[in-house]
Coordinates of C-alpha atoms and ligand atoms in Angstrom, one line a residue:
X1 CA -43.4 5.0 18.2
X2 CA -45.7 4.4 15.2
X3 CA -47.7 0.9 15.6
X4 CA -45.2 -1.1 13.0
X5 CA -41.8 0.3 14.4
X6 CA -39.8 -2.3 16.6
X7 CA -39.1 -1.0 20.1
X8 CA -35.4 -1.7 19.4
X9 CA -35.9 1.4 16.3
X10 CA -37.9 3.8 18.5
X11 CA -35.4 3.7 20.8
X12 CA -32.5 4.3 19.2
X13 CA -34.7 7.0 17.3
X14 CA -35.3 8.6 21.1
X15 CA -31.9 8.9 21.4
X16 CA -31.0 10.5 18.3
X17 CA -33.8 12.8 19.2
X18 CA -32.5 13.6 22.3
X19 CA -28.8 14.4 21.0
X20 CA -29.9 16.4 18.3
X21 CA -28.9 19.5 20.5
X22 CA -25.0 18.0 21.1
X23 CA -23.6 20.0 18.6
X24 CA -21.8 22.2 21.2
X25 CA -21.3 19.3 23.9
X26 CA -19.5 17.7 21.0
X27 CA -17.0 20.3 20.2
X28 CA -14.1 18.5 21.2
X29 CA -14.9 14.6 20.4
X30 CA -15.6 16.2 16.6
X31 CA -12.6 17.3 16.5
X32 CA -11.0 14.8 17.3
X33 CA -13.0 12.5 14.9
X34 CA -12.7 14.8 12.0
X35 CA -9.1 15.4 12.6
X36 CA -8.3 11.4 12.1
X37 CA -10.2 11.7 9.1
X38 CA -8.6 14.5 7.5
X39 CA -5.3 13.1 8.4
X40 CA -5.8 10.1 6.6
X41 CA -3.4 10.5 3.7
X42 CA -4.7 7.3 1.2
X43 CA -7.3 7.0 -1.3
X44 CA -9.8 10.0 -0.6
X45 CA -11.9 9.5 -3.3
X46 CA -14.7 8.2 -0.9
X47 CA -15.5 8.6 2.7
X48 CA -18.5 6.4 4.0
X49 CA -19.9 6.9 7.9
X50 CA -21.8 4.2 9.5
X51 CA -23.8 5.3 12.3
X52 CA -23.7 9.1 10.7
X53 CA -26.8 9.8 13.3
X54 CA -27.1 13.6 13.7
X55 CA -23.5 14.1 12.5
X56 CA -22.5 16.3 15.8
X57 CA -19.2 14.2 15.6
X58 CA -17.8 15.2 12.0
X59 CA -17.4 18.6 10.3
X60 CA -18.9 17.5 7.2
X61 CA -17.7 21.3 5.3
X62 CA -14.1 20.0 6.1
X63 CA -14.4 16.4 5.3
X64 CA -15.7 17.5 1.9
X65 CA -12.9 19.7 0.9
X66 CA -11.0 16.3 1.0
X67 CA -12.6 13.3 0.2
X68 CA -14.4 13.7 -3.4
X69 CA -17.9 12.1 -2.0
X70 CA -19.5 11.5 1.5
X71 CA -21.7 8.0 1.8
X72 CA -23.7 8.2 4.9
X73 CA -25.5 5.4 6.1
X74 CA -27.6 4.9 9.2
X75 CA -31.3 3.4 10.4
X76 CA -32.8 6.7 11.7
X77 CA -33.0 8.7 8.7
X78 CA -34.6 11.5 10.4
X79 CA -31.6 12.0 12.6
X80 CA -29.0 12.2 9.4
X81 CA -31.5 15.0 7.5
X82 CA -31.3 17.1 10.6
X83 CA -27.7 17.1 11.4
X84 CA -27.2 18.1 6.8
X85 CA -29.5 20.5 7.6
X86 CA -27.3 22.3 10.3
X87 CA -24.1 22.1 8.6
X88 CA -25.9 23.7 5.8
X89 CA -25.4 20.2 3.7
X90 CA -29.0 19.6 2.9
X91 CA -28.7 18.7 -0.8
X92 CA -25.5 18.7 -1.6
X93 CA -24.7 16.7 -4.5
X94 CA -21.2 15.1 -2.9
X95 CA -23.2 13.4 0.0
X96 CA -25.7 10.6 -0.7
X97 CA -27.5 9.0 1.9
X98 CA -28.4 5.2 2.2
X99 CA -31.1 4.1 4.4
X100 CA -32.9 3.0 6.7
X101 CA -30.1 0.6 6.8
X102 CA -30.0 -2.0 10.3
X103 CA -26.3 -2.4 10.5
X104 CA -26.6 -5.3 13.1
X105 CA -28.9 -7.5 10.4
X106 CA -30.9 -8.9 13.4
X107 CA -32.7 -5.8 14.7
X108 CA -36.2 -7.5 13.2
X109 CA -35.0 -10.4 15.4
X110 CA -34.1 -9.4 18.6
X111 CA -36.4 -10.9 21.0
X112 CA -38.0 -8.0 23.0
X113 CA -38.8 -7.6 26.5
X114 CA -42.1 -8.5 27.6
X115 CA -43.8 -6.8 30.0
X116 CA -43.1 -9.5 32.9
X117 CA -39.3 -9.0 32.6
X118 CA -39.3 -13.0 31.4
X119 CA -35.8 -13.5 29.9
X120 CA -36.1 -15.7 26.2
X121 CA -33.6 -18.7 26.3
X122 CA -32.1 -20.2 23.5
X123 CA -32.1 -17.4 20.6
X124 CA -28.8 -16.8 20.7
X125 CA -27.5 -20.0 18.6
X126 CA -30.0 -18.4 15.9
X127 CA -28.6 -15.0 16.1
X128 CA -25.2 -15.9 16.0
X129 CA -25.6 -17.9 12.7
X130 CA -27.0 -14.5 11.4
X131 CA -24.6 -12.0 12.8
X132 CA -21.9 -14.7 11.2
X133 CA -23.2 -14.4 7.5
X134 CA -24.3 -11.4 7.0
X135 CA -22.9 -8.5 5.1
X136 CA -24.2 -4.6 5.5
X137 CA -24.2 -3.8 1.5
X138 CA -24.2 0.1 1.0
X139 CA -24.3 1.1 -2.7
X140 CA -21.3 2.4 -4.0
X141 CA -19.0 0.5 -1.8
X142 CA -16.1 -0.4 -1.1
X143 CA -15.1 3.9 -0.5
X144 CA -11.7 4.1 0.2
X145 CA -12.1 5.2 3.9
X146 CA -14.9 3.8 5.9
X147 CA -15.8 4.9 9.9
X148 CA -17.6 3.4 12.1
X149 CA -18.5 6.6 14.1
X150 CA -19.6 5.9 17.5
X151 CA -22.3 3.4 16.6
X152 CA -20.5 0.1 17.7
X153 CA -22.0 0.7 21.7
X154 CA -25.3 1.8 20.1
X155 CA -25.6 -1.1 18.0
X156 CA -24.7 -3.2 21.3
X157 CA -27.5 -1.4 23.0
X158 CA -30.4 -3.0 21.3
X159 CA -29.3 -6.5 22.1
X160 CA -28.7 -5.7 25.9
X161 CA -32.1 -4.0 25.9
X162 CA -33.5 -7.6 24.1
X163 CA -35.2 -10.2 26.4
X164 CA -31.5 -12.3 26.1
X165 CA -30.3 -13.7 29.3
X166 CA -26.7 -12.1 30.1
X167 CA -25.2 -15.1 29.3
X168 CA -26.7 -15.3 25.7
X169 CA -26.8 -11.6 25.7
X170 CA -22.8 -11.4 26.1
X171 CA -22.4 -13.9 23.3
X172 CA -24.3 -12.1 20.7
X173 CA -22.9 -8.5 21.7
X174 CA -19.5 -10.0 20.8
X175 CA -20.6 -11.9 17.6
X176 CA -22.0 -8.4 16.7
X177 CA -19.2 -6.9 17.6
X178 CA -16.8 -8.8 14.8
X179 CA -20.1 -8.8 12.4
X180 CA -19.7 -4.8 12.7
X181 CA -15.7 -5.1 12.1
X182 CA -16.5 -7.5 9.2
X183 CA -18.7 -4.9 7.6
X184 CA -16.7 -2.1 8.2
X185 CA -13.2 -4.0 6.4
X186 CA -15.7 -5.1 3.9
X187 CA -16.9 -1.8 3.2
X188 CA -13.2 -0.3 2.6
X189 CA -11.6 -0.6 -0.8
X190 CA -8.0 -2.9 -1.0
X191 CA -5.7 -0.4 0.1
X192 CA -8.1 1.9 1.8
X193 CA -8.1 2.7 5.7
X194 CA -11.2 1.8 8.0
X195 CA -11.5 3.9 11.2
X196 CA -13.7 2.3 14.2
X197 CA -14.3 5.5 16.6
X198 CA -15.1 3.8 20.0
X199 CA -16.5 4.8 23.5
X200 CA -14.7 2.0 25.7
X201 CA -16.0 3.4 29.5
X202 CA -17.9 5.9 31.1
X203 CA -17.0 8.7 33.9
X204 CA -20.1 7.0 35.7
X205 CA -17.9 3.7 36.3
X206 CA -14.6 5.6 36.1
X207 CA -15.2 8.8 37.8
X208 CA -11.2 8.7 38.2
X209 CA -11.3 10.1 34.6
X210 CA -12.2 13.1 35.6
X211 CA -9.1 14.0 37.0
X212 CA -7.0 12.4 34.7
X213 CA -4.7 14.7 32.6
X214 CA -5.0 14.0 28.3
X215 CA -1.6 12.7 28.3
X216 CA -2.9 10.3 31.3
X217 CA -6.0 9.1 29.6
X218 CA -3.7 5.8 27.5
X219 CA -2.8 4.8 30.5
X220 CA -6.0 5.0 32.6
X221 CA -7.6 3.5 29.7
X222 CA -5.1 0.5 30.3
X223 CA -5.6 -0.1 33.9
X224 CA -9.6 -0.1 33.4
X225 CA -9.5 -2.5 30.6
X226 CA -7.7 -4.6 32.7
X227 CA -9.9 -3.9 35.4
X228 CA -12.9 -5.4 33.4
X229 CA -14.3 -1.9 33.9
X230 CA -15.4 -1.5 30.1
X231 CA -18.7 -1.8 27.8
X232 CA -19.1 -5.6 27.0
X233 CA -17.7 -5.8 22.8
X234 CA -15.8 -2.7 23.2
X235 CA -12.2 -3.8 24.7
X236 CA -9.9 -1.7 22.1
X237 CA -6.9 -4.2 22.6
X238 CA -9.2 -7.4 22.2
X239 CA -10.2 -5.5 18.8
X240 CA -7.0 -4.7 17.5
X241 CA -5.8 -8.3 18.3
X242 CA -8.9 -9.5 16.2
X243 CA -8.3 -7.5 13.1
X244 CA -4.3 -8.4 13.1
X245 CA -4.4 -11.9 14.4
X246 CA -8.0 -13.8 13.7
X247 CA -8.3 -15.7 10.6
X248 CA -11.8 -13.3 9.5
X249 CA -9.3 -10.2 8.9
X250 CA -5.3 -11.6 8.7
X251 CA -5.1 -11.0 4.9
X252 CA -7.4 -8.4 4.8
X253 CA -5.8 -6.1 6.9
X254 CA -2.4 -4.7 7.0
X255 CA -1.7 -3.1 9.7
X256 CA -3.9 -1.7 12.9
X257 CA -3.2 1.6 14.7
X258 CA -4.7 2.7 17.9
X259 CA -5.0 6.1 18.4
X260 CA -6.6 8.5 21.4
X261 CA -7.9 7.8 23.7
X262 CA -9.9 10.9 24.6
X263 CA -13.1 12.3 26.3
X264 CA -16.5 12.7 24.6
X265 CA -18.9 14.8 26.2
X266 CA -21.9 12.3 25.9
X267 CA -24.4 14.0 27.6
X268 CA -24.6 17.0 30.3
X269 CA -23.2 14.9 33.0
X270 CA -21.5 12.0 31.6
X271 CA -18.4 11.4 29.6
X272 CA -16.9 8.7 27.6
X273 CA -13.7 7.5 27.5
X274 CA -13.5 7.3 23.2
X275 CA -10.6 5.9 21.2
X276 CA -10.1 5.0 17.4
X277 CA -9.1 1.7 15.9
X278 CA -7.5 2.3 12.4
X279 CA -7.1 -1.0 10.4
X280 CA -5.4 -0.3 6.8
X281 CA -6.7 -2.6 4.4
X282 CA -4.2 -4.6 2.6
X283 CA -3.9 -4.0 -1.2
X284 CA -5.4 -5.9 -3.8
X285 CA -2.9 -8.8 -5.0
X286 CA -2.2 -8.7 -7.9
X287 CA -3.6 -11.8 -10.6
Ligands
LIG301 C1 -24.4 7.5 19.6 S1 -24.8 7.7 17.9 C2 -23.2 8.0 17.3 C3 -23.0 9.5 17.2 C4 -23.4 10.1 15.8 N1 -22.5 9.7 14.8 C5 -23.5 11.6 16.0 O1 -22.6 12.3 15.7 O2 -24.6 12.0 16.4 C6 -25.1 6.1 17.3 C7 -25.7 6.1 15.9 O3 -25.9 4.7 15.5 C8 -27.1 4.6 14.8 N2 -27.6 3.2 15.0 C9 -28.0 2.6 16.1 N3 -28.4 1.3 15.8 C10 -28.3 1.2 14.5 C11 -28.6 0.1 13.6 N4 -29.1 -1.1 14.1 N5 -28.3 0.3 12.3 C12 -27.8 1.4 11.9 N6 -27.5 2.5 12.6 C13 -27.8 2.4 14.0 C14 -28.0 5.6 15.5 O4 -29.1 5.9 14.7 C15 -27.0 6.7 15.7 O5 -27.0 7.6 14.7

């Protein structure tokens, strides 16, 4: 961690640094990702990734052959030159990279831990207010298809590593939560498709999982989410509900497809149950 760099950056930093050797462990979730995104049959003149980190889950070669230009946007910049540099992207003049870019918008104001463990009360009010105004602006935007890819929990991570109190913590993970939706419908042109790929549980709470067969995996994913057994923010029904019903995202969105779910290799000994949330943004009216 260099002296200026927030504890919240350094580690998310750490972890890219230690997933910067998934490419293999990945194999599956990435194609599964860049499947969806190849599939997507609307305006492909633009593809942005939020969250691009190492890019072990897209095959960037294949994605390129589609969409005329690649916008990737993350804070660890680090992580995204390394993972162009091993799908032999480095330089390419269809991807453009914006960054260091905090797509929460209150990563500088995140209380952190002290040393004592002492919980901070009453930041959340503060927090909220931001999460509800601000807007992630990434040049070049709206693209016609914008994913979130896989950065929703991660995002979530800083604030349940903050000094919150659960019960402020859980309050700002879920006004992050819509913040990241609002950015990510935002971000996709009228007409356009946004795609929020998800981890929703882990095999460490679910071992059951393990055993479960693909075509088993909706289901499963069903009874856990009505078992409360899922990352706080990440409930895939609760999110689809949101973008079709809440006021936010009505008119913006046409219609909301949930597709998967699957199994992402996370690390060595832990999977994630992964799913993807595909809001279609409604077309422009016309004056
Ligand atoms: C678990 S990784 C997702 C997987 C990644 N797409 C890959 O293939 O390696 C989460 C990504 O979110 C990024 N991230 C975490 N917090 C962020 C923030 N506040 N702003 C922008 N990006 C963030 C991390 O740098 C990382 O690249």
């Amino acid at each position: 961690m260099t002296q200026s760099e927030s504890p919240f950056l350094a580690a998310i930093r750490e972890s890219n640094r230690q997933g910067r050797d998934a490419w293999s462990r990945f194999a599956g979730h990435r194609e599964r990702v860049t499947r969806i995104l190849a599939g997507l049959d609307r305006d492909r003149s633009s593809l942005c990734i939020l969250g691009a980190g190492n890019l072990n889950d897209v095959s960037l070669g294949r994605l390129l052959a589609l969409y005329g230009e690649v916008h990737i946007v993350d804070v660890d910049l680090d992580a995204v030159r390394s993972g162009l540099a091993r799908q032999g992207l480095a330089g390419s003049k269809a991807v453009h990279v914006h960054g260091p870019l905090d797509l929460t918008g209150i990563l500088g104001r995140l209380p952190p831990k002290a040393g004592d463990g002492r919980e901070e009360q009453g930041a959340a009010n503060a927090l909220l207010a931001v999460l509800a105004s601000h807007r992630c602006a990434v040049p070049n935007r709206p693209c016609g298809v914008t994913v979130s890819a896989g950065a929703l929990t991660q995002l979530i991570q800083s604030v349940v590593a903050s000094a919150l109190g659960p019960l402020e913590a859980v309050r700002v993970i879920l006004g992050l939560r819509d913040k990241h939706l609002a950015d990510l419908v935002h971000l996709t042109r009228p007409g356009g498709v946004a795609v929020l790929i998800t981890d929703v549980v882990s095999t460490t709470t679910a071992p059951q999982l393990l055993a479960a067969a693909p075509t088993g995996l909706g289901e499963q994913m069903a009874e856990l989410v009505a078992a409360r057994n899922f990352f706080t923010g990440t409930n895939p029904y609760r999110i689809a509900a949101l973008l079709e019903q809440d006021d936010r995202f009505r008119d913006l969105v046409r219609d909301v497809r949930l597709l998967g779910p699957w199994l992402w290799r996370v690390t060595a000994d832990r999977q994630h149950l992964a799913c993807a949330i595909v809001p279609s943004r409604a077309a422009a009216q016309p004056s």
